[in-house]
Tab-separated table of C-alpha atoms and ligand atoms in Angstrom:
chain	number	residue	atom	x	y	z
S	1	UNK	CA	122.013	116.750	75.168
S	2	UNK	CA	123.119	119.566	76.670
S	3	UNK	CA	126.447	119.409	77.379
S	4	UNK	CA	126.934	122.736	78.876
S	5	UNK	CA	125.315	121.271	82.285
S	6	UNK	CA	127.057	118.935	84.016
S	7	UNK	CA	124.600	116.036	84.758
S	8	UNK	CA	124.439	114.979	89.032
S	9	UNK	CA	125.062	111.364	89.812
S	10	UNK	CA	124.573	109.342	92.726
S	11	UNK	CA	127.094	106.666	92.845
S	12	UNK	CA	126.655	103.637	95.408
S	13	UNK	CA	129.155	100.496	96.959
S	14	UNK	CA	128.903	98.157	98.772
S	15	UNK	CA	131.472	95.113	98.971
S	16	UNK	CA	131.402	91.695	100.434
S	17	UNK	CA	133.180	88.397	101.532
S	18	UNK	CA	131.846	84.712	100.947
S	19	UNK	CA	129.495	86.235	98.035
S	20	UNK	CA	127.294	89.049	97.487
S	21	UNK	CA	125.491	89.968	101.091
S	22	UNK	CA	122.147	88.930	99.938
S	23	UNK	CA	123.547	85.485	99.525
S	24	UNK	CA	125.301	86.080	102.994
S	25	UNK	CA	128.502	87.444	102.695
S	26	UNK	CA	129.979	89.404	104.973
S	27	UNK	CA	130.002	93.103	104.516
S	28	UNK	CA	133.283	94.592	104.029
S	29	UNK	CA	132.769	97.762	103.030
S	30	UNK	CA	130.361	100.355	101.592
S	31	UNK	CA	130.172	103.849	100.210
S	32	UNK	CA	128.131	106.690	98.591
S	33	UNK	CA	129.039	109.740	96.589
S	34	UNK	CA	126.990	112.204	94.775
S	35	UNK	CA	129.118	113.889	91.819
S	36	UNK	CA	128.650	115.986	88.669
S	37	UNK	CA	129.433	114.465	85.617
S	38	UNK	CA	133.572	115.444	85.542
S	39	UNK	CA	134.186	113.782	88.933
S	40	UNK	CA	132.650	110.411	88.196
S	41	UNK	CA	135.719	108.627	86.758
S	42	UNK	CA	137.201	109.897	90.641
S	43	UNK	CA	134.657	108.630	92.461
S	44	UNK	CA	134.582	105.322	91.440
S	45	UNK	CA	138.163	104.931	91.742
S	46	UNK	CA	138.111	106.646	95.322
S	47	UNK	CA	135.390	103.832	96.508
S	48	UNK	CA	137.226	101.097	94.507
S	49	UNK	CA	140.101	102.361	96.681
S	50	UNK	CA	137.831	102.441	99.918
S	51	UNK	CA	136.807	98.988	99.376
S	52	UNK	CA	140.397	97.520	98.451
S	53	UNK	CA	143.194	96.688	101.347
S	54	UNK	CA	140.462	97.391	104.063
S	55	UNK	CA	140.851	96.331	107.747
S	56	UNK	CA	137.749	93.997	107.497
S	57	UNK	CA	139.322	91.652	105.311
S	58	UNK	CA	139.797	91.417	101.127
S	59	UNK	CA	136.267	91.431	98.618
S	60	UNK	CA	135.264	89.011	96.415
S	61	UNK	CA	132.345	90.528	95.359
S	62	UNK	CA	131.340	94.470	95.019
S	63	UNK	CA	128.603	96.079	93.807
S	64	UNK	CA	128.080	99.279	91.733
S	65	UNK	CA	125.550	101.608	90.750
S	66	UNK	CA	125.893	105.127	89.544
S	67	UNK	CA	122.624	106.734	88.421
S	68	UNK	CA	121.085	109.861	87.030
S	69	UNK	CA	119.771	112.364	89.802
S	70	UNK	CA	118.011	115.355	88.850
S	71	UNK	CA	119.367	118.785	90.533
S	72	UNK	CA	116.167	119.678	91.228
S	73	UNK	CA	116.489	117.757	94.235
S	74	UNK	CA	119.096	118.783	95.654
S	75	UNK	CA	119.213	120.127	99.154
S	76	UNK	CA	121.787	122.283	100.624
S	77	UNK	CA	123.036	121.471	104.304
S	78	UNK	CA	125.367	123.106	106.442
S	79	UNK	CA	127.736	120.236	108.347
S	80	UNK	CA	126.661	120.119	112.298
S	81	UNK	CA	128.606	121.735	114.432
S	82	UNK	CA	131.479	119.454	116.292
S	83	UNK	CA	133.601	118.754	119.386
S	84	UNK	CA	135.586	116.181	120.760
S	85	UNK	CA	134.799	114.675	124.711
S	86	UNK	CA	137.772	112.148	125.124
S	87	UNK	CA	137.606	109.815	127.288
S	88	UNK	CA	139.798	106.897	129.177
S	89	UNK	CA	137.972	103.419	128.795
S	90	UNK	CA	135.533	101.865	126.529
S	91	UNK	CA	133.354	102.212	129.637
S	92	UNK	CA	133.085	105.652	129.755
S	93	UNK	CA	132.459	106.316	126.429
S	94	UNK	CA	129.579	104.145	126.346
S	95	UNK	CA	127.972	106.096	129.533
S	96	UNK	CA	128.816	109.797	128.406
S	97	UNK	CA	127.299	108.285	124.710
S	98	UNK	CA	123.746	106.913	126.558
S	99	UNK	CA	123.665	110.454	128.534
S	100	UNK	CA	124.172	112.308	125.848
S	101	UNK	CA	121.483	109.991	123.995
S	102	UNK	CA	119.502	110.438	126.825
S	103	UNK	CA	119.847	114.751	126.475
S	104	UNK	CA	118.066	114.662	123.283
S	105	UNK	CA	115.233	112.868	124.079
S	106	UNK	CA	116.041	109.089	123.804
S	107	UNK	CA	114.901	107.070	126.982
S	108	UNK	CA	117.055	104.778	129.255
S	109	UNK	CA	116.047	102.088	128.162
S	110	UNK	CA	115.722	102.786	124.339
S	111	UNK	CA	119.611	104.160	124.688
S	112	UNK	CA	120.581	100.850	126.176
S	113	UNK	CA	118.948	98.319	123.408
S	114	UNK	CA	120.813	100.662	120.969
S	115	UNK	CA	124.213	100.357	122.495
S	116	UNK	CA	123.766	96.403	122.742
S	117	UNK	CA	122.227	96.291	119.269
S	118	UNK	CA	125.896	98.175	117.986
S	119	UNK	CA	127.753	95.864	120.549
S	120	UNK	CA	126.349	92.809	118.195
S	121	UNK	CA	125.993	93.982	114.744
S	122	UNK	CA	128.513	91.888	112.425
S	123	UNK	CA	127.680	92.022	109.111
S	124	UNK	CA	124.721	94.940	108.542
S	125	UNK	CA	125.332	97.431	105.868
S	126	UNK	CA	123.138	99.960	106.814
S	127	UNK	CA	121.709	101.540	110.071
S	128	UNK	CA	118.695	100.484	112.668
S	129	UNK	CA	116.021	103.000	113.302
S	130	UNK	CA	114.563	102.044	116.874
S	131	UNK	CA	111.593	103.644	118.746
S	132	UNK	CA	113.512	106.439	120.486
S	133	UNK	CA	111.217	105.939	123.370
S	134	UNK	CA	110.523	102.495	123.518
S	135	UNK	CA	113.537	101.259	121.660
S	136	UNK	CA	111.281	99.019	119.191
S	137	UNK	CA	112.989	98.233	116.217
S	138	UNK	CA	110.381	100.162	113.240
S	139	UNK	CA	112.080	99.197	110.131
S	140	UNK	CA	111.887	96.196	108.481
S	141	UNK	CA	115.293	96.412	106.086
S	142	UNK	CA	116.341	92.958	108.232
S	143	UNK	CA	120.263	92.227	108.287
S	144	UNK	CA	120.210	94.609	105.165
S	145	UNK	CA	119.425	97.851	107.436
S	146	UNK	CA	118.483	101.485	106.185
S	147	UNK	CA	121.751	102.115	103.890
S	148	UNK	CA	121.677	106.332	103.982
S	149	UNK	CA	122.843	107.399	100.181
S	150	UNK	CA	122.821	110.207	98.163
S	151	UNK	CA	124.553	112.457	99.785
S	152	UNK	CA	128.225	114.380	99.546
S	153	UNK	CA	129.737	117.403	100.017
S	154	UNK	CA	129.267	120.182	97.984
S	155	UNK	CA	132.725	120.690	96.014
S	156	UNK	CA	134.735	123.386	97.886
S	157	UNK	CA	132.278	123.297	101.100
S	158	UNK	CA	135.174	120.111	103.101
S	159	UNK	CA	137.683	122.246	102.097
S	160	UNK	CA	136.595	125.044	103.802
S	161	UNK	CA	135.275	123.158	106.702
S	162	UNK	CA	138.705	121.801	107.019
S	163	UNK	CA	140.283	125.053	107.380
S	164	UNK	CA	138.431	125.949	109.920
S	165	UNK	CA	139.001	122.442	111.632
S	166	UNK	CA	142.742	121.922	111.295
S	167	UNK	CA	143.208	118.679	113.219
S	168	UNK	CA	140.128	116.456	111.715
S	169	UNK	CA	141.649	115.330	108.206
S	170	UNK	CA	140.747	111.272	108.489
S	171	UNK	CA	138.543	110.942	105.730
S	172	UNK	CA	136.270	108.805	108.205
S	173	UNK	CA	134.862	111.743	109.552
S	174	UNK	CA	134.507	113.536	106.043
S	175	UNK	CA	132.356	110.832	105.450
S	176	UNK	CA	130.570	110.063	108.580
S	177	UNK	CA	129.767	114.262	109.558
S	178	UNK	CA	127.977	113.891	106.008
S	179	UNK	CA	126.038	111.305	107.084
S	180	UNK	CA	125.010	112.396	110.303
S	181	UNK	CA	123.947	115.804	109.229
S	182	UNK	CA	121.454	114.117	106.626
S	183	UNK	CA	120.697	111.792	109.469
S	184	UNK	CA	119.932	114.992	112.327
S	185	UNK	CA	117.768	116.656	109.004
S	186	UNK	CA	115.572	113.655	108.367
S	187	UNK	CA	112.051	114.520	109.893
S	188	UNK	CA	111.298	112.946	113.178
S	189	UNK	CA	115.269	112.420	114.122
S	190	UNK	CA	116.059	112.509	117.131
S	191	UNK	CA	119.584	111.008	117.844
S	192	UNK	CA	122.531	108.817	116.201
S	193	UNK	CA	124.715	106.771	117.672
S	194	UNK	CA	127.706	105.035	115.856
S	195	UNK	CA	131.186	103.532	115.851
S	196	UNK	CA	132.276	101.557	112.901
S	197	UNK	CA	132.334	97.962	112.518
S	198	UNK	CA	136.621	98.070	111.335
S	199	UNK	CA	138.398	96.886	113.995
S	200	UNK	CA	140.880	99.415	113.648
S	201	UNK	CA	138.978	102.257	114.228
S	202	UNK	CA	137.392	103.200	117.783
S	203	UNK	CA	136.313	106.651	118.093
S	204	UNK	CA	132.943	107.027	117.081
S	205	UNK	CA	130.120	109.320	117.444
S	206	UNK	CA	126.471	110.945	119.426
S	207	UNK	CA	124.742	113.305	116.576
S	208	UNK	CA	120.933	115.100	116.986
S	209	UNK	CA	119.553	118.015	115.381
S	210	UNK	CA	120.458	120.301	119.106
S	211	UNK	CA	123.492	117.961	119.917
S	212	UNK	CA	125.846	118.576	117.476
S	213	UNK	CA	128.103	116.094	116.319
S	214	UNK	CA	129.483	114.747	119.157
S	215	UNK	CA	132.704	112.718	118.807
S	216	UNK	CA	133.458	110.194	121.421
S	217	UNK	CA	137.470	108.889	121.590
S	218	UNK	CA	136.351	105.103	122.672
S	219	UNK	CA	133.631	102.958	121.964
S	220	UNK	CA	135.415	99.812	121.250
S	221	UNK	CA	138.480	98.135	121.784
S	222	UNK	CA	141.140	97.847	119.018
S	223	UNK	CA	140.539	94.565	117.336
S	224	UNK	CA	136.699	94.936	117.789
S	225	UNK	CA	134.674	93.979	114.227
S	226	UNK	CA	131.187	94.921	115.729
S	227	UNK	CA	130.264	98.294	115.321
S	228	UNK	CA	126.566	100.347	113.290
S	229	UNK	CA	124.329	102.719	113.730
S	230	UNK	CA	121.325	103.195	115.325
S	231	UNK	CA	119.024	105.559	114.044
S	232	UNK	CA	116.448	106.896	117.287
S	233	UNK	CA	113.576	108.644	116.009
S	234	UNK	CA	110.114	109.637	117.391
S	235	UNK	CA	107.204	107.206	116.290
S	236	UNK	CA	104.961	109.590	115.366
S	237	UNK	CA	106.924	110.313	112.066
S	238	UNK	CA	105.297	108.573	109.156
S	239	UNK	CA	108.071	105.512	108.264
S	240	UNK	CA	108.173	105.635	104.585
S	241	UNK	CA	108.432	109.911	104.304
S	242	UNK	CA	111.487	109.087	107.090
S	243	UNK	CA	113.394	106.134	104.502
S	244	UNK	CA	112.245	108.368	101.598
S	245	UNK	CA	114.235	111.249	102.741
S	246	UNK	CA	117.231	109.082	104.087
S	247	UNK	CA	117.212	106.478	101.006
S	248	UNK	CA	116.016	108.532	98.252
S	249	UNK	CA	116.557	112.794	98.654
S	250	UNK	CA	119.524	113.843	97.249
S	251	UNK	CA	121.609	115.914	99.870
S	252	UNK	CA	124.894	118.274	99.250
S	253	UNK	CA	126.334	119.246	102.854
S	254	UNK	CA	128.407	122.543	102.415
S	255	UNK	CA	127.852	126.216	101.881
S	256	UNK	CA	126.677	128.562	99.030
S	257	UNK	CA	130.032	130.260	97.392
L	63	LIG	N1	123.612	104.130	106.110
L	63	LIG	C1	123.326	103.651	106.501
L	63	LIG	N2	124.441	103.127	107.548
L	63	LIG	C2	126.224	102.614	107.365
L	63	LIG	C3	125.955	104.061	106.456
L	63	LIG	C4	125.486	104.027	105.229
L	63	LIG	N3	125.929	105.309	104.211
L	63	LIG	N4	127.849	103.446	106.040
L	63	LIG	C5	127.797	102.843	107.169
L	63	LIG	N5	126.840	102.522	107.812
L	63	LIG	C6	127.150	101.348	109.297
L	63	LIG	C7	126.847	100.005	108.548
L	63	LIG	O1	126.067	99.018	109.589
L	63	LIG	C8	128.727	100.419	108.955
L	63	LIG	O2	129.178	98.510	108.982
L	63	LIG	C9	128.495	100.641	110.183
L	63	LIG	O3	127.653	101.686	109.619
L	63	LIG	C10	129.846	101.063	110.293
L	63	LIG	O4	130.356	102.382	109.254
L	63	LIG	O5	136.400	110.559	113.627
L	63	LIG	O6	133.950	104.514	110.079
L	63	LIG	O7	132.134	103.544	107.601
L	63	LIG	O8	134.733	111.618	113.207
L	63	LIG	O9	132.750	101.670	109.201
L	63	LIG	C11	132.630	107.261	113.414
L	63	LIG	C12	133.708	108.805	112.632
L	63	LIG	C13	132.987	106.462	112.031
L	63	LIG	C14	133.876	109.283	114.096
L	63	LIG	C15	132.554	105.209	111.576
L	63	LIG	O10	131.776	103.627	110.275
L	63	LIG	C16	134.999	110.292	113.726
L	63	LIG	C17	132.786	104.121	110.410
L	63	LIG	P1	131.971	102.493	108.806
L	64	LIG	MG1	131.957	101.240	105.354
L	65	LIG	MG1	131.056	104.479	105.426
L	66	LIG	MG1	133.090	99.499	107.950
């Protein structure tokens, strides 16, 4: 093997309680990284750390997959611009979320369905894909949802981004901004709505190609374990192309040196 060129690896982690997800276990934590060979050990440790002492509880099942990715497939995307909207209540936050997805082209009916879905999501470890016009669910992933993977910040780029956004040091923002940037770049993307399923984190966001990444400080009450992600898309887009981009295409977030 050529030892001069580092290998690119995708790393995926998912942890559950009560057995594996596919046997009905409760989703505890998931994570995905895309790093060069010298950084794999560190990334695996960080994923183990993420799943351990989790606010959703301990896991009794953890699955870790490490696989080589051809460099030729790698794409580089700059992160979406970020803004933060302070809201006084969950109701105000969800109203704002509806308004924002509406501005991006999601119908009022579809927007409401998206909100209701996330409110009732408890153990889906991925996202639900909805028709931005009708609100009909378009993916066939059932309880599993669609898991966006093969993404990470390009080495050095997150540090550069943090210099420009000194207040936003939370690793959740780091992860969610990377994910939202990839989701917004997918063919047919209209808007994404997200808040965490972790009971201790109430800030969520709406993201879209023209809107950028709009953080909303309250989208649920503390202690709430319902949370998730909805991807609104144009019905006309080919679903296989869309899902292949989210699940398979390797993406680094950031900039060339
Ligand atoms: N692909 C698809 N869906 C995912 C993925 C993924 N890679 N990761 C998480 N989800 C879904 C899944 O249903 C989770 O249960 C749900 O989203 C919430 O994931 O301050 O922490 O990791 O800038 O708990 C927003 C950050 C944080 C706002 C959201 O979500 C900010 C968060 P969590
Ligand atoms: Mg998680
Ligand atoms: Mg996450
Ligand atoms: Mg979570």
